PDB file of C-alpha atoms in Angstrom:
ATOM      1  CA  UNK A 653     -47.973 234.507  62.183  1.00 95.00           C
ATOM      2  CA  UNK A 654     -46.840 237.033  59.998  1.00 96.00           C
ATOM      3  CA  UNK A 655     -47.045 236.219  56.095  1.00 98.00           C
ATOM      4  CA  UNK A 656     -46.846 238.511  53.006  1.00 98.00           C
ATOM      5  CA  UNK A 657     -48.432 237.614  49.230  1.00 98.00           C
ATOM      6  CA  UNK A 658     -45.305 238.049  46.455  1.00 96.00           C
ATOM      7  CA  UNK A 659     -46.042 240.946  44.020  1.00 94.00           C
ATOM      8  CA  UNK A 660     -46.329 240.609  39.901  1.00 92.00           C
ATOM      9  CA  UNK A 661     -43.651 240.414  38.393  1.00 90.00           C
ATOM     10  CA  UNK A 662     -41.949 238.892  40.698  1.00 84.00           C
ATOM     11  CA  UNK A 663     -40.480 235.452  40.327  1.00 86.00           C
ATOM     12  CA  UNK A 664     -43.293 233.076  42.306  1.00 91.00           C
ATOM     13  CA  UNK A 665     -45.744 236.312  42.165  1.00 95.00           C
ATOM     14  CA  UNK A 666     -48.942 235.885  44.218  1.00 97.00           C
ATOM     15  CA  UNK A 667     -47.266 233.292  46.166  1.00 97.00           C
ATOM     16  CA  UNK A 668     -47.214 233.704  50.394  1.00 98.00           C
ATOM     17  CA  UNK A 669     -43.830 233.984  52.227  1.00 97.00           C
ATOM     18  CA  UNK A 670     -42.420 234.766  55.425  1.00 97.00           C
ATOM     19  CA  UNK A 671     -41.107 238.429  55.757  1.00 97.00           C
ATOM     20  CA  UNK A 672     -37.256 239.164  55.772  1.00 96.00           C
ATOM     21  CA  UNK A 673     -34.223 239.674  52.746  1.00 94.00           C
ATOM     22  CA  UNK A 674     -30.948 239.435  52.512  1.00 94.00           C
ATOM     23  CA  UNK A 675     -28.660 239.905  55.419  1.00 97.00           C
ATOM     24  CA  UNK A 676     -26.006 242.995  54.720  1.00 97.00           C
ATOM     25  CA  UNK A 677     -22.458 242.652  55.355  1.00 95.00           C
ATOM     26  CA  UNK A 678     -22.615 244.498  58.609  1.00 96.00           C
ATOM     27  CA  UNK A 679     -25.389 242.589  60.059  1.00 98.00           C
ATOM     28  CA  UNK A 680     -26.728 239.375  62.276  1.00 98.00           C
ATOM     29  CA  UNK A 681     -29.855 237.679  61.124  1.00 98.00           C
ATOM     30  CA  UNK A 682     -31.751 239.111  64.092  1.00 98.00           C
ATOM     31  CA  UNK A 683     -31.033 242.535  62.567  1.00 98.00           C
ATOM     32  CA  UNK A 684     -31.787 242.280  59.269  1.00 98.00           C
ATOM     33  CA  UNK A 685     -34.835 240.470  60.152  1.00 98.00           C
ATOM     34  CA  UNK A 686     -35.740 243.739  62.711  1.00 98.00           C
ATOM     35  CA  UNK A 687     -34.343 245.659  59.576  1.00 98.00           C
ATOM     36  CA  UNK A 688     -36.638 244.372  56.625  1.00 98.00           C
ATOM     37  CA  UNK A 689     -40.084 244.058  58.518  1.00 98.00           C
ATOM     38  CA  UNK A 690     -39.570 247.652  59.413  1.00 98.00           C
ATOM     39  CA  UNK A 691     -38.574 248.684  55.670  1.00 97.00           C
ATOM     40  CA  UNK A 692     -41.232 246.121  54.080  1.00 97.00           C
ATOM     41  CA  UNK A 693     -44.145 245.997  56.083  1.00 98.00           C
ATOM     42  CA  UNK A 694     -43.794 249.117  58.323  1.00 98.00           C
ATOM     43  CA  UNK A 695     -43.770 247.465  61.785  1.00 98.00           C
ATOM     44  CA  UNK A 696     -41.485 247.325  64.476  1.00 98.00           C
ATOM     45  CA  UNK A 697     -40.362 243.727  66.046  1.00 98.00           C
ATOM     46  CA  UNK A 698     -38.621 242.020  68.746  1.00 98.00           C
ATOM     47  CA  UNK A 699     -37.015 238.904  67.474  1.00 98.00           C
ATOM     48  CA  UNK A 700     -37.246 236.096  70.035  1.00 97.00           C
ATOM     49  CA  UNK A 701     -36.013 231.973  69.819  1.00 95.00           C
ATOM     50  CA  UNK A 702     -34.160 230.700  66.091  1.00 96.00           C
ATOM     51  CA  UNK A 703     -36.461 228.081  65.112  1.00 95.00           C
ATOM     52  CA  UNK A 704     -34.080 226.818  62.626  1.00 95.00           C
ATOM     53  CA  UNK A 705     -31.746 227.136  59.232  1.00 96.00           C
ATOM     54  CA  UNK A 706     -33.202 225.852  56.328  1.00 96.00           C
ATOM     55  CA  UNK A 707     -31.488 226.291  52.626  1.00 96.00           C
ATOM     56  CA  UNK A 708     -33.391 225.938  49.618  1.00 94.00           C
ATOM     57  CA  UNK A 709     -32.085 225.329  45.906  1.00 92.00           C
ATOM     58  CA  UNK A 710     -33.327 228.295  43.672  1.00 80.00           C
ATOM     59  CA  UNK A 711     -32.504 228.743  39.768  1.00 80.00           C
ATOM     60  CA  UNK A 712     -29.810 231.333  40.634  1.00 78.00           C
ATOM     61  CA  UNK A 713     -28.496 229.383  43.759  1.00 83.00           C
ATOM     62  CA  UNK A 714     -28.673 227.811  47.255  1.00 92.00           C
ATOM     63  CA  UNK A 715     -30.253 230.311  49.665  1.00 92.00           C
ATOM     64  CA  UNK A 716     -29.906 229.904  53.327  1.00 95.00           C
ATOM     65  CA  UNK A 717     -32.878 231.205  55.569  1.00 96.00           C
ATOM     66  CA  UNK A 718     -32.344 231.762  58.902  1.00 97.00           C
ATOM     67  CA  UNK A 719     -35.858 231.511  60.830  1.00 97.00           C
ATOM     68  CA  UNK A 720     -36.889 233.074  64.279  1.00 97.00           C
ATOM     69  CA  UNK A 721     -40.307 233.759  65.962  1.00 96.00           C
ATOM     70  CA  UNK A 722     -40.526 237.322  66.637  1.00 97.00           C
ATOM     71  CA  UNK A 723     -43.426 239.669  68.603  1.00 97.00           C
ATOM     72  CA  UNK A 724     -44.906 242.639  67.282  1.00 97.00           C
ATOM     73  CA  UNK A 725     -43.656 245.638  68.693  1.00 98.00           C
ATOM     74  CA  UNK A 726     -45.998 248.702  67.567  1.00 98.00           C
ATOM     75  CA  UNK A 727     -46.406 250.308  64.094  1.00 98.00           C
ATOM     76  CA  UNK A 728     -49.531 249.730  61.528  1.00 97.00           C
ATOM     77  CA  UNK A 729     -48.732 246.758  58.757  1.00 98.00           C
ATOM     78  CA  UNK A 730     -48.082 248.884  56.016  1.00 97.00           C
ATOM     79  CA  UNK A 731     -46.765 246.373  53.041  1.00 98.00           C
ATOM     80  CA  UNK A 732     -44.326 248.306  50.518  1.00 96.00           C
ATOM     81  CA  UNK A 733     -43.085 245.287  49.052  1.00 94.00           C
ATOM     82  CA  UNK A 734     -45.522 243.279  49.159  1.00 96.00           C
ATOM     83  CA  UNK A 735     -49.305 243.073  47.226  1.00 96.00           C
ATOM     84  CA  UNK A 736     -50.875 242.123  50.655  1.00 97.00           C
ATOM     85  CA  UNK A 737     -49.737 241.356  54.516  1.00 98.00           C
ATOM     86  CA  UNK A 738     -51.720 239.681  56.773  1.00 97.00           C
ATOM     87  CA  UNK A 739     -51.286 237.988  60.563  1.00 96.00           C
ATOM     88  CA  UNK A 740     -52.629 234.191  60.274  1.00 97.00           C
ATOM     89  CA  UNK A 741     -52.967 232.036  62.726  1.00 96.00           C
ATOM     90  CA  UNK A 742     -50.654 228.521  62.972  1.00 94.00           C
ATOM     91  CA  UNK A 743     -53.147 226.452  61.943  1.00 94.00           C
ATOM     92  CA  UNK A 744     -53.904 228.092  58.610  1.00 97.00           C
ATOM     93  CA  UNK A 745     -50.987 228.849  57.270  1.00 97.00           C
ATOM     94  CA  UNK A 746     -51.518 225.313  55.109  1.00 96.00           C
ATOM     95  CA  UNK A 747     -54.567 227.265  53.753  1.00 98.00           C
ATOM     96  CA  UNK A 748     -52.114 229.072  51.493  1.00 98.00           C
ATOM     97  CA  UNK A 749     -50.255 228.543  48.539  1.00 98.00           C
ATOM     98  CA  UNK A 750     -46.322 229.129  49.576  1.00 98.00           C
ATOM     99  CA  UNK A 751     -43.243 229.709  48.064  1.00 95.00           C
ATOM    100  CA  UNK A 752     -41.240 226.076  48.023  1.00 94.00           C
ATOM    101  CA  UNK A 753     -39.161 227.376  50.440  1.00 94.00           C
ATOM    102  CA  UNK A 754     -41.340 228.450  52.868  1.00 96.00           C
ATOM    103  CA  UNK A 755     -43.253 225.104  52.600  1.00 96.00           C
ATOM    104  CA  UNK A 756     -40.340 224.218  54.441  1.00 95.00           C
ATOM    105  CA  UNK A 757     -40.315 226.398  57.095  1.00 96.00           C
ATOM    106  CA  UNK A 758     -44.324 225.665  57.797  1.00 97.00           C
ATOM    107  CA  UNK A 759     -42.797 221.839  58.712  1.00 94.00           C
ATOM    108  CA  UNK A 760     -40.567 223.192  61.269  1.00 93.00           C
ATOM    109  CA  UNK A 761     -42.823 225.717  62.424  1.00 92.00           C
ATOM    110  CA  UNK A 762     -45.669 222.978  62.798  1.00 90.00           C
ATOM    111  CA  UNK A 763     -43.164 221.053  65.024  1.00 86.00           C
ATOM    112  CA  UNK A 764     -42.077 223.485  67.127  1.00 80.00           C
TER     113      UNK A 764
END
């Protein structure tokens, strides 16, 4: 699994998340998904099954994160956005310490 490490000064710097952004007007969650991992982390995907929506209450406002699995297509993890990327396996992703949010999504993702 996929996971990148928040960069200073970020709010929740050197905190682990799940890639992806903000969907643009002109877009479906599978694209911008496709969209940011390619601009982010410099690899190409192919997104495959929703595993769920989850929203999460932030200072500035409710957030709604739409959550897929997705393969790795070809290209060399390249972070831009990120201080560090890495590919973890299920089982370890409790080993770091998460954004809030995506303590969330680890549930699901444990229970699918």
């Amino acid at each position: 699994i996929l996971i990148g490490k928040r960069r200073k000064p970020e709010e929740l710097a050197d905190k682990w998340e799940f890639p992806g952004g903000e969907i643009e007007s002109d877009e479906s969650p599978e694209e911008c998904l496709r969209r940011e991992v390619s601009e982010e982390l410099g690899i190409e995907i192919q997104v495959k099954n929703k595993i769920c929506e989850i929203s999460h209450e932030h200072d500035f406002g409710n957030i709604k994160f739409h959550v897929f699995f997705a393969e790795w297509k070809n290209g060399e993890l390249t972070p831009t956005t990120h201080k560090e990327a890495k590919w973890v396996p299920r089982n370890e992703l409790r080993n770091h310490d998460f954004t809030p949010a995506d303590v969330k999504i680890i549930k699901k993702i444990e229970n699918t």
